[in-house]
Amino acid sequence: MSTDSSAAPSALPKIEPWSIDQLRTGLLSGEHNQRIEALAMSVQPDAPVDEIVAELAKCVDACRTDPIALQVAAVALGSAKHASVKPAAANALASLATPENALAVRIFAAHGFAQLAVVPPVAWPALCQMLLNEDTTLRQVALRAATPHATHGASAIAAAIAATKPDKWTTEALAALALSAGSSADGMQRVEQYVLRSLQGQVLMPTGIAGYSALARLNPSGVAPQALAKIAMAEDKATAMAAILALVQLGEGARSAIPGLVQALGQTEEPEREEALCRALVALRAAADDIALPRTLQRIEHGPDRVVAAHALLLSLHAKAFARTASVVAVRHSKSSVALQSVLNELHFQLAGTRLTEPSQVAPAPVNS
């Protein structure tokens, strides 16, 4: 028997798709194992999900005690394509979004709403609770689902926030509140006044940051983005990182924060904060003239690998304008780890049009030192 480890592996068996009738029978089966198998087949590529939404909804009811089955069901429901079946799929997802479901199930349900681009009225109370949850991933996915439809959920969002003490507010919940005002000047003014009143006497973490983030969404040209940039210099790392994340979520609408972020970047040598600040400047699309180039070059020359990789993002953002920095990149490349060399090799190509070494065919380890 040959033991040659270089021999090509045998081809994986092809999974034959189930027919619509097979899927319906399996999803409605009284045997749990058969339902699980049918759910697994429902998330295969090209599965006819639009034809089995009703059966998926009934399968959800039959699998209430199995969080794994419910996660798979949420994925299947979220993949419905035709407009005529999306409301029914979203209504089924609503029953998976409620607090009694496991965290992972709720995350998949929120993702399903985002995929369908539908949030049914019955789902808003649960979605609002997600926005106030302590789990960051759940909040972020819920905000992504809520964002296009926030005006339709305005009353539910306002009610959820009003029923929550300000010290339990989250950036995502107040972002949804700001979005719920839509383009209505009166609505935006009411939200702004409510947030300003509620912020009085509150601590920065989490209430102040959530409030400033909401105010920045309502009035990007106001002082809120700049206030968040100032908080990014806070001595407390968690507070600073929360402010930076809030600005990243705001994106280019918070460009007035760029000078403050650049100032903060020049005042820290804390790798995690420095990396976050660089990524925030990229998210806000800082202009070439905004970047403190001497500081960035100094960190590329002497900073730890993680910091070098972060500042490389700033140079690559405006590679043409920073082409003259290629020699600094080349010097650091010559004395760097293999992982960092890969990053700097690509950066040099962007700056100067040439690579310092041929790209490795093996993916390098992540730069996190």
CSV table of C-alpha atoms in Angstrom, one decimal:
chain,number,residue,atom,x,y,z
A,1,MET,CA,0.0,0.0,0.0
A,2,SER,CA,1.4,3.4,-1.0
A,3,THR,CA,2.1,5.9,1.9
A,4,ASP,CA,3.2,8.7,-0.4
A,5,SER,CA,1.8,11.8,1.4
A,6,SER,CA,2.2,13.8,-1.8
A,7,ALA,CA,-0.4,11.8,-3.6
A,8,ALA,CA,-3.5,13.9,-4.6
A,9,PRO,CA,-6.4,13.5,-2.3
A,10,SER,CA,-9.4,11.7,-3.7
A,11,ALA,CA,-12.2,13.9,-4.9
A,12,LEU,CA,-14.8,14.7,-2.3
A,13,PRO,CA,-18.2,13.1,-2.9
A,14,LYS,CA,-20.7,15.4,-4.6
A,15,ILE,CA,-23.7,16.4,-2.5
A,16,GLU,CA,-26.8,15.8,-4.6
A,17,PRO,CA,-29.4,18.5,-4.1
A,18,TRP,CA,-32.8,17.5,-2.7
A,19,SER,CA,-36.0,18.0,-4.7
A,20,ILE,CA,-38.6,20.4,-3.3
A,21,ASP,CA,-40.8,17.4,-2.3
A,22,GLN,CA,-37.9,15.9,-0.4
A,23,LEU,CA,-37.1,19.1,1.4
A,24,ARG,CA,-40.8,19.6,2.4
A,25,THR,CA,-41.1,16.1,3.6
A,26,GLY,CA,-37.9,16.3,5.7
A,27,LEU,CA,-38.7,19.7,7.2
A,28,LEU,CA,-42.2,18.6,8.3
A,29,SER,CA,-41.0,15.2,9.6
A,30,GLY,CA,-41.8,14.1,13.1
A,31,GLU,CA,-38.2,12.8,13.4
A,32,HIS,CA,-35.7,15.4,14.6
A,33,ASN,CA,-32.8,13.9,12.8
A,34,GLN,CA,-34.7,14.1,9.5
A,35,ARG,CA,-35.5,17.7,10.1
A,36,ILE,CA,-31.9,18.5,10.8
A,37,GLU,CA,-30.8,16.8,7.5
A,38,ALA,CA,-33.5,18.7,5.6
A,39,LEU,CA,-32.3,22.0,7.2
A,40,ALA,CA,-28.8,21.2,6.1
A,41,MET,CA,-29.9,20.6,2.6
A,42,SER,CA,-31.9,23.9,2.6
A,43,VAL,CA,-28.7,25.9,3.0
A,44,GLN,CA,-26.9,24.2,0.1
A,45,PRO,CA,-26.1,26.3,-3.0
A,46,ASP,CA,-29.1,26.7,-5.2
A,47,ALA,CA,-31.5,25.2,-2.7
A,48,PRO,CA,-35.1,26.2,-3.7
A,49,VAL,CA,-35.6,28.2,-0.5
A,50,ASP,CA,-38.3,30.4,-2.0
A,51,GLU,CA,-40.5,27.3,-2.5
A,52,ILE,CA,-40.2,26.0,1.1
A,53,VAL,CA,-40.5,29.1,3.3
A,54,ALA,CA,-43.7,27.9,4.9
A,55,GLU,CA,-42.1,24.5,5.7
A,56,LEU,CA,-39.1,26.2,7.1
A,57,ALA,CA,-41.3,28.3,9.4
A,58,LYS,CA,-43.1,25.1,10.7
A,59,CYS,CA,-39.7,23.4,11.1
A,60,VAL,CA,-38.6,26.3,13.3
A,61,ASP,CA,-41.5,25.7,15.6
A,62,ALA,CA,-40.7,22.0,15.8
A,63,CYS,CA,-37.0,22.6,16.6
A,64,ARG,CA,-37.4,25.2,19.5
A,65,THR,CA,-35.1,23.2,21.8
A,66,ASP,CA,-32.2,22.9,19.4
A,67,PRO,CA,-30.2,26.1,19.0
A,68,ILE,CA,-28.0,24.6,16.2
A,69,ALA,CA,-31.1,23.7,14.2
A,70,LEU,CA,-32.5,27.2,14.7
A,71,GLN,CA,-29.2,28.8,13.5
A,72,VAL,CA,-29.4,26.8,10.3
A,73,ALA,CA,-33.0,27.6,9.8
A,74,ALA,CA,-32.2,31.3,10.2
A,75,VAL,CA,-29.5,31.1,7.5
A,76,ALA,CA,-32.0,29.3,5.2
A,77,LEU,CA,-34.7,31.9,5.8
A,78,GLY,CA,-32.4,34.8,5.2
A,79,SER,CA,-31.5,33.4,1.8
A,80,ALA,CA,-35.0,33.8,0.3
A,81,LYS,CA,-34.7,35.8,-2.9
A,82,HIS,CA,-38.2,36.6,-4.3
A,83,ALA,CA,-40.0,39.6,-3.0
A,84,SER,CA,-43.2,37.7,-2.7
A,85,VAL,CA,-41.8,35.3,0.0
A,86,LYS,CA,-39.5,37.7,1.8
A,87,PRO,CA,-42.2,39.0,4.2
A,88,ALA,CA,-43.1,35.4,5.3
A,89,ALA,CA,-39.4,34.6,5.7
A,90,ALA,CA,-38.8,37.7,7.8
A,91,ASN,CA,-41.9,36.9,10.0
A,92,ALA,CA,-40.4,33.5,10.7
A,93,LEU,CA,-37.0,35.1,11.5
A,94,ALA,CA,-38.9,37.4,14.0
A,95,SER,CA,-39.6,34.4,16.2
A,96,LEU,CA,-35.9,33.7,16.3
A,97,ALA,CA,-34.9,37.2,17.3
A,98,THR,CA,-36.6,37.3,20.7
A,99,PRO,CA,-34.5,37.3,23.9
A,100,GLU,CA,-35.4,33.7,24.9
A,101,ASN,CA,-33.4,32.4,21.9
A,102,ALA,CA,-29.7,31.7,22.2
A,103,LEU,CA,-27.3,34.5,21.4
A,104,ALA,CA,-26.0,32.8,18.2
A,105,VAL,CA,-29.6,32.3,17.0
A,106,ARG,CA,-30.4,35.9,17.5
A,107,ILE,CA,-27.3,37.0,15.6
A,108,PHE,CA,-28.3,34.8,12.7
A,109,ALA,CA,-31.8,36.1,12.8
A,110,ALA,CA,-30.6,39.7,12.7
A,111,HIS,CA,-28.3,38.8,9.8
A,112,GLY,CA,-31.3,37.3,8.0
A,113,PHE,CA,-33.2,40.6,8.3
A,114,ALA,CA,-30.2,42.4,6.8
A,115,GLN,CA,-30.0,39.8,4.0
A,116,LEU,CA,-33.7,40.1,3.2
A,117,ALA,CA,-33.7,43.9,3.5
A,118,VAL,CA,-36.9,43.4,5.4
A,119,VAL,CA,-37.8,44.1,9.1
A,120,PRO,CA,-41.4,43.2,9.8
A,121,PRO,CA,-43.3,45.3,12.4
A,122,VAL,CA,-43.5,42.4,14.8
A,123,ALA,CA,-39.7,42.2,14.8
A,124,TRP,CA,-38.9,45.7,16.0
A,125,PRO,CA,-39.2,45.2,19.7
A,126,ALA,CA,-36.8,42.3,19.6
A,127,LEU,CA,-34.4,44.2,17.2
A,128,CYS,CA,-34.4,47.1,19.6
A,129,GLN,CA,-33.4,44.8,22.5
A,130,MET,CA,-30.6,43.6,20.4
A,131,LEU,CA,-29.4,47.2,19.9
A,132,LEU,CA,-29.2,47.5,23.7
A,133,ASN,CA,-27.6,44.1,24.3
A,134,GLU,CA,-24.2,43.7,26.0
A,135,ASP,CA,-22.8,41.6,23.1
A,136,THR,CA,-21.0,43.8,20.5
A,137,THR,CA,-21.6,41.5,17.6
A,138,LEU,CA,-25.3,41.2,18.2
A,139,ARG,CA,-25.6,45.0,18.4
A,140,GLN,CA,-23.6,45.6,15.3
A,141,VAL,CA,-25.6,43.1,13.2
A,142,ALA,CA,-28.8,44.5,14.5
A,143,LEU,CA,-27.8,48.0,13.6
A,144,ARG,CA,-27.0,46.8,10.1
A,145,ALA,CA,-30.4,45.3,9.8
A,146,ALA,CA,-32.2,48.3,11.2
A,147,THR,CA,-30.4,51.1,9.4
A,148,PRO,CA,-32.3,51.1,6.1
A,149,HIS,CA,-35.7,50.8,7.9
A,150,ALA,CA,-35.1,52.9,11.0
A,151,THR,CA,-37.9,55.4,10.2
A,152,HIS,CA,-40.4,52.5,10.2
A,153,GLY,CA,-39.2,51.4,13.6
A,154,ALA,CA,-39.1,54.9,15.1
A,155,SER,CA,-41.7,54.4,17.8
A,156,ALA,CA,-40.3,51.1,18.9
A,157,ILE,CA,-36.7,52.5,19.0
A,158,ALA,CA,-37.8,55.5,21.0
A,159,ALA,CA,-39.8,53.4,23.4
A,160,ALA,CA,-36.9,51.0,24.0
A,161,ILE,CA,-34.4,53.8,24.7
A,162,ALA,CA,-36.9,55.6,26.9
A,163,ALA,CA,-37.4,52.5,28.9
A,164,THR,CA,-33.6,52.0,29.4
A,165,LYS,CA,-31.5,54.0,31.9
A,166,PRO,CA,-28.9,56.2,30.1
A,167,ASP,CA,-26.0,54.3,31.7
A,168,LYS,CA,-27.2,51.2,29.8
A,169,TRP,CA,-27.4,53.0,26.4
A,170,THR,CA,-25.2,51.8,23.6
A,171,THR,CA,-23.8,53.5,20.6
A,172,GLU,CA,-25.8,51.3,18.2
A,173,ALA,CA,-29.1,52.0,20.0
A,174,LEU,CA,-28.6,55.8,19.8
A,175,ALA,CA,-27.4,55.5,16.2
A,176,ALA,CA,-30.7,53.8,15.4
A,177,LEU,CA,-32.6,56.6,17.2
A,178,ALA,CA,-30.8,59.2,15.2
A,179,LEU,CA,-31.5,57.3,11.9
A,180,SER,CA,-35.2,57.0,12.9
A,181,ALA,CA,-35.6,60.7,12.5
A,182,GLY,CA,-34.9,60.3,8.8
A,183,SER,CA,-34.7,63.6,6.9
A,184,SER,CA,-37.3,65.3,9.0
A,185,ALA,CA,-35.8,68.5,10.5
A,186,ASP,CA,-38.3,68.4,13.3
A,187,GLY,CA,-37.6,64.8,14.0
A,188,MET,CA,-33.9,65.4,14.1
A,189,GLN,CA,-34.3,68.3,16.4
A,190,ARG,CA,-36.5,66.3,18.8
A,191,VAL,CA,-33.9,63.5,19.0
A,192,GLU,CA,-31.1,65.9,19.4
A,193,GLN,CA,-32.8,67.7,22.3
A,194,TYR,CA,-33.7,64.4,24.0
A,195,VAL,CA,-30.2,63.1,23.8
A,196,LEU,CA,-28.7,66.4,25.1
A,197,ARG,CA,-31.0,66.4,28.0
A,198,SER,CA,-30.3,62.8,28.8
A,199,LEU,CA,-26.5,63.3,28.7
A,200,GLN,CA,-26.5,65.7,31.5
A,201,GLY,CA,-24.7,64.2,34.5
A,202,GLN,CA,-23.9,61.0,32.7
A,203,VAL,CA,-20.5,59.3,32.5
A,204,LEU,CA,-18.6,59.0,29.2
A,205,MET,CA,-18.7,55.2,29.1
A,206,PRO,CA,-21.0,54.2,27.6
A,207,THR,CA,-23.6,56.9,27.7
A,208,GLY,CA,-21.5,59.9,26.6
A,209,ILE,CA,-20.0,58.2,23.7
A,210,ALA,CA,-23.3,56.7,22.6
A,211,GLY,CA,-24.8,60.2,22.8
A,212,TYR,CA,-22.1,62.0,20.9
A,213,SER,CA,-22.3,59.3,18.2
A,214,ALA,CA,-26.0,59.9,17.9
A,215,LEU,CA,-25.5,63.7,17.8
A,216,ALA,CA,-22.8,63.3,15.1
A,217,ARG,CA,-25.3,61.4,12.9
A,218,LEU,CA,-27.8,64.1,13.3
A,219,ASN,CA,-25.4,66.9,12.7
A,220,PRO,CA,-22.1,65.8,11.2
A,221,SER,CA,-20.9,69.4,10.9
A,222,GLY,CA,-21.5,70.0,14.6
A,223,VAL,CA,-19.1,69.5,17.6
A,224,ALA,CA,-19.9,65.9,18.3
A,225,PRO,CA,-17.4,64.3,15.9
A,226,GLN,CA,-14.7,66.5,17.4
A,227,ALA,CA,-15.7,65.6,20.9
A,228,LEU,CA,-15.3,61.9,20.1
A,229,ALA,CA,-11.8,62.6,18.7
A,230,LYS,CA,-10.9,64.3,21.9
A,231,ILE,CA,-12.2,61.3,23.9
A,232,ALA,CA,-9.9,59.2,21.7
A,233,MET,CA,-7.0,60.7,23.7
A,234,ALA,CA,-8.5,59.7,27.0
A,235,GLU,CA,-6.2,58.1,29.5
A,236,ASP,CA,-8.6,55.2,30.0
A,237,LYS,CA,-8.0,52.8,27.1
A,238,ALA,CA,-11.5,51.3,27.0
A,239,THR,CA,-13.1,54.8,26.8
A,240,ALA,CA,-10.7,55.9,24.1
A,241,MET,CA,-11.2,52.7,22.0
A,242,ALA,CA,-15.0,53.1,22.3
A,243,ALA,CA,-14.8,56.6,20.9
A,244,ILE,CA,-12.6,55.5,18.1
A,245,LEU,CA,-15.0,52.7,17.2
A,246,ALA,CA,-17.9,55.1,17.2
A,247,LEU,CA,-16.1,57.3,14.7
A,248,VAL,CA,-15.3,54.3,12.5
A,249,GLN,CA,-19.0,53.4,12.5
A,250,LEU,CA,-19.9,57.0,11.5
A,251,GLY,CA,-17.5,56.8,8.6
A,252,GLU,CA,-16.9,59.7,6.2
A,253,GLY,CA,-19.7,61.7,7.8
A,254,ALA,CA,-17.4,62.3,10.8
A,255,ARG,CA,-14.6,63.9,8.8
A,256,SER,CA,-14.4,66.9,11.1
A,257,ALA,CA,-12.9,64.5,13.6
A,258,ILE,CA,-9.8,63.9,11.5
A,259,PRO,CA,-7.5,66.6,13.0
A,260,GLY,CA,-8.3,65.4,16.5
A,261,LEU,CA,-7.5,61.8,15.5
A,262,VAL,CA,-4.2,62.8,13.9
A,263,GLN,CA,-3.4,64.7,17.1
A,264,ALA,CA,-4.3,61.6,19.2
A,265,LEU,CA,-2.1,59.4,16.9
A,266,GLY,CA,0.9,61.7,17.5
A,267,GLN,CA,0.5,61.4,21.3
A,268,THR,CA,0.3,57.6,21.7
A,269,GLU,CA,2.7,54.7,21.4
A,270,GLU,CA,0.1,52.2,22.6
A,271,PRO,CA,0.0,49.6,19.8
A,272,GLU,CA,-3.7,48.7,20.0
A,273,ARG,CA,-4.8,52.3,20.2
A,274,GLU,CA,-2.4,53.4,17.5
A,275,GLU,CA,-3.7,50.7,15.2
A,276,ALA,CA,-7.3,51.7,15.9
A,277,LEU,CA,-6.5,55.3,15.2
A,278,CYS,CA,-4.9,54.5,11.8
A,279,ARG,CA,-7.9,52.4,10.8
A,280,ALA,CA,-10.2,55.2,11.9
A,281,LEU,CA,-8.4,57.7,9.6
A,282,VAL,CA,-8.7,55.2,6.7
A,283,ALA,CA,-12.4,54.8,7.5
A,284,LEU,CA,-12.9,58.6,7.5
A,285,ARG,CA,-10.9,58.9,4.3
A,286,ALA,CA,-8.3,61.3,5.6
A,287,ALA,CA,-6.7,63.4,2.8
A,288,ALA,CA,-3.0,63.1,2.1
A,289,ASP,CA,-2.5,66.6,3.7
A,290,ASP,CA,-4.2,65.4,6.9
A,291,ILE,CA,-1.6,62.7,7.6
A,292,ALA,CA,1.3,63.7,9.8
A,293,LEU,CA,3.8,62.1,7.5
A,294,PRO,CA,7.0,62.6,9.7
A,295,ARG,CA,5.3,60.8,12.5
A,296,THR,CA,4.1,58.0,10.3
A,297,LEU,CA,7.5,57.5,8.8
A,298,GLN,CA,9.1,57.5,12.2
A,299,ARG,CA,6.8,54.7,13.3
A,300,ILE,CA,7.4,52.7,10.2
A,301,GLU,CA,11.1,53.0,10.8
A,302,HIS,CA,11.1,52.2,14.6
A,303,GLY,CA,7.7,51.0,15.6
A,304,PRO,CA,6.7,47.4,16.5
A,305,ASP,CA,5.4,45.2,13.6
A,306,ARG,CA,1.7,45.8,14.5
A,307,VAL,CA,2.2,49.5,14.4
A,308,VAL,CA,4.1,49.5,11.2
A,309,ALA,CA,1.4,47.5,9.5
A,310,ALA,CA,-1.2,50.1,10.8
A,311,HIS,CA,0.8,53.1,9.5
A,312,ALA,CA,1.2,51.3,6.2
A,313,LEU,CA,-2.5,51.6,5.7
A,314,LEU,CA,-2.2,55.4,5.9
A,315,LEU,CA,0.6,55.4,3.2
A,316,SER,CA,-1.4,53.1,0.9
A,317,LEU,CA,-4.5,55.3,1.3
A,318,HIS,CA,-2.6,57.9,-0.8
A,319,ALA,CA,0.1,55.9,-2.4
A,320,LYS,CA,0.7,58.3,-5.3
A,321,ALA,CA,1.1,61.3,-3.0
A,322,PHE,CA,3.4,59.4,-0.7
A,323,ALA,CA,5.6,57.7,-3.4
A,324,ARG,CA,8.7,59.4,-2.1
A,325,THR,CA,8.4,57.3,1.1
A,326,ALA,CA,9.2,54.1,-0.7
A,327,SER,CA,12.9,54.2,0.4
A,328,VAL,CA,11.9,54.2,4.1
A,329,VAL,CA,9.6,51.2,3.5
A,330,ALA,CA,12.5,49.4,1.8
A,331,VAL,CA,14.8,49.9,4.7
A,332,ARG,CA,12.3,48.6,7.2
A,333,HIS,CA,11.5,45.7,4.9
A,334,SER,CA,15.2,44.6,5.0
A,335,LYS,CA,15.1,44.1,8.8
A,336,SER,CA,11.5,42.9,9.3
A,337,SER,CA,9.8,39.6,10.1
A,338,VAL,CA,8.5,37.5,7.2
A,339,ALA,CA,4.9,38.5,8.0
A,340,LEU,CA,5.7,42.2,8.0
A,341,GLN,CA,7.9,41.9,4.9
A,342,SER,CA,4.8,40.7,3.0
A,343,VAL,CA,2.9,43.8,4.1
A,344,LEU,CA,5.7,46.1,3.2
A,345,ASN,CA,6.4,44.4,-0.1
A,346,GLU,CA,2.8,45.1,-1.2
A,347,LEU,CA,3.1,48.7,0.1
A,348,HIS,CA,6.3,49.3,-1.8
A,349,PHE,CA,4.6,48.1,-4.9
A,350,GLN,CA,1.8,50.6,-4.4
A,351,LEU,CA,4.2,53.4,-3.7
A,352,ALA,CA,6.9,52.7,-6.3
A,353,GLY,CA,5.4,50.2,-8.7
A,354,THR,CA,8.1,47.5,-7.8
A,355,ARG,CA,8.2,44.7,-5.3
A,356,LEU,CA,11.1,44.2,-3.0
A,357,THR,CA,10.7,40.4,-3.2
A,358,GLU,CA,8.5,38.0,-5.0
A,359,PRO,CA,5.2,37.4,-3.2
A,360,SER,CA,5.3,34.1,-1.2
A,361,GLN,CA,2.8,31.4,-2.3
A,362,VAL,CA,2.2,30.7,1.3
A,363,ALA,CA,0.1,33.1,3.3
A,364,PRO,CA,2.1,34.8,6.0
A,365,ALA,CA,1.1,34.7,9.7
A,366,PRO,CA,-0.9,37.8,10.8
A,367,VAL,CA,1.1,40.8,12.0
A,368,ASN,CA,0.1,41.2,15.7
A,369,SER,CA,3.3,41.6,17.6
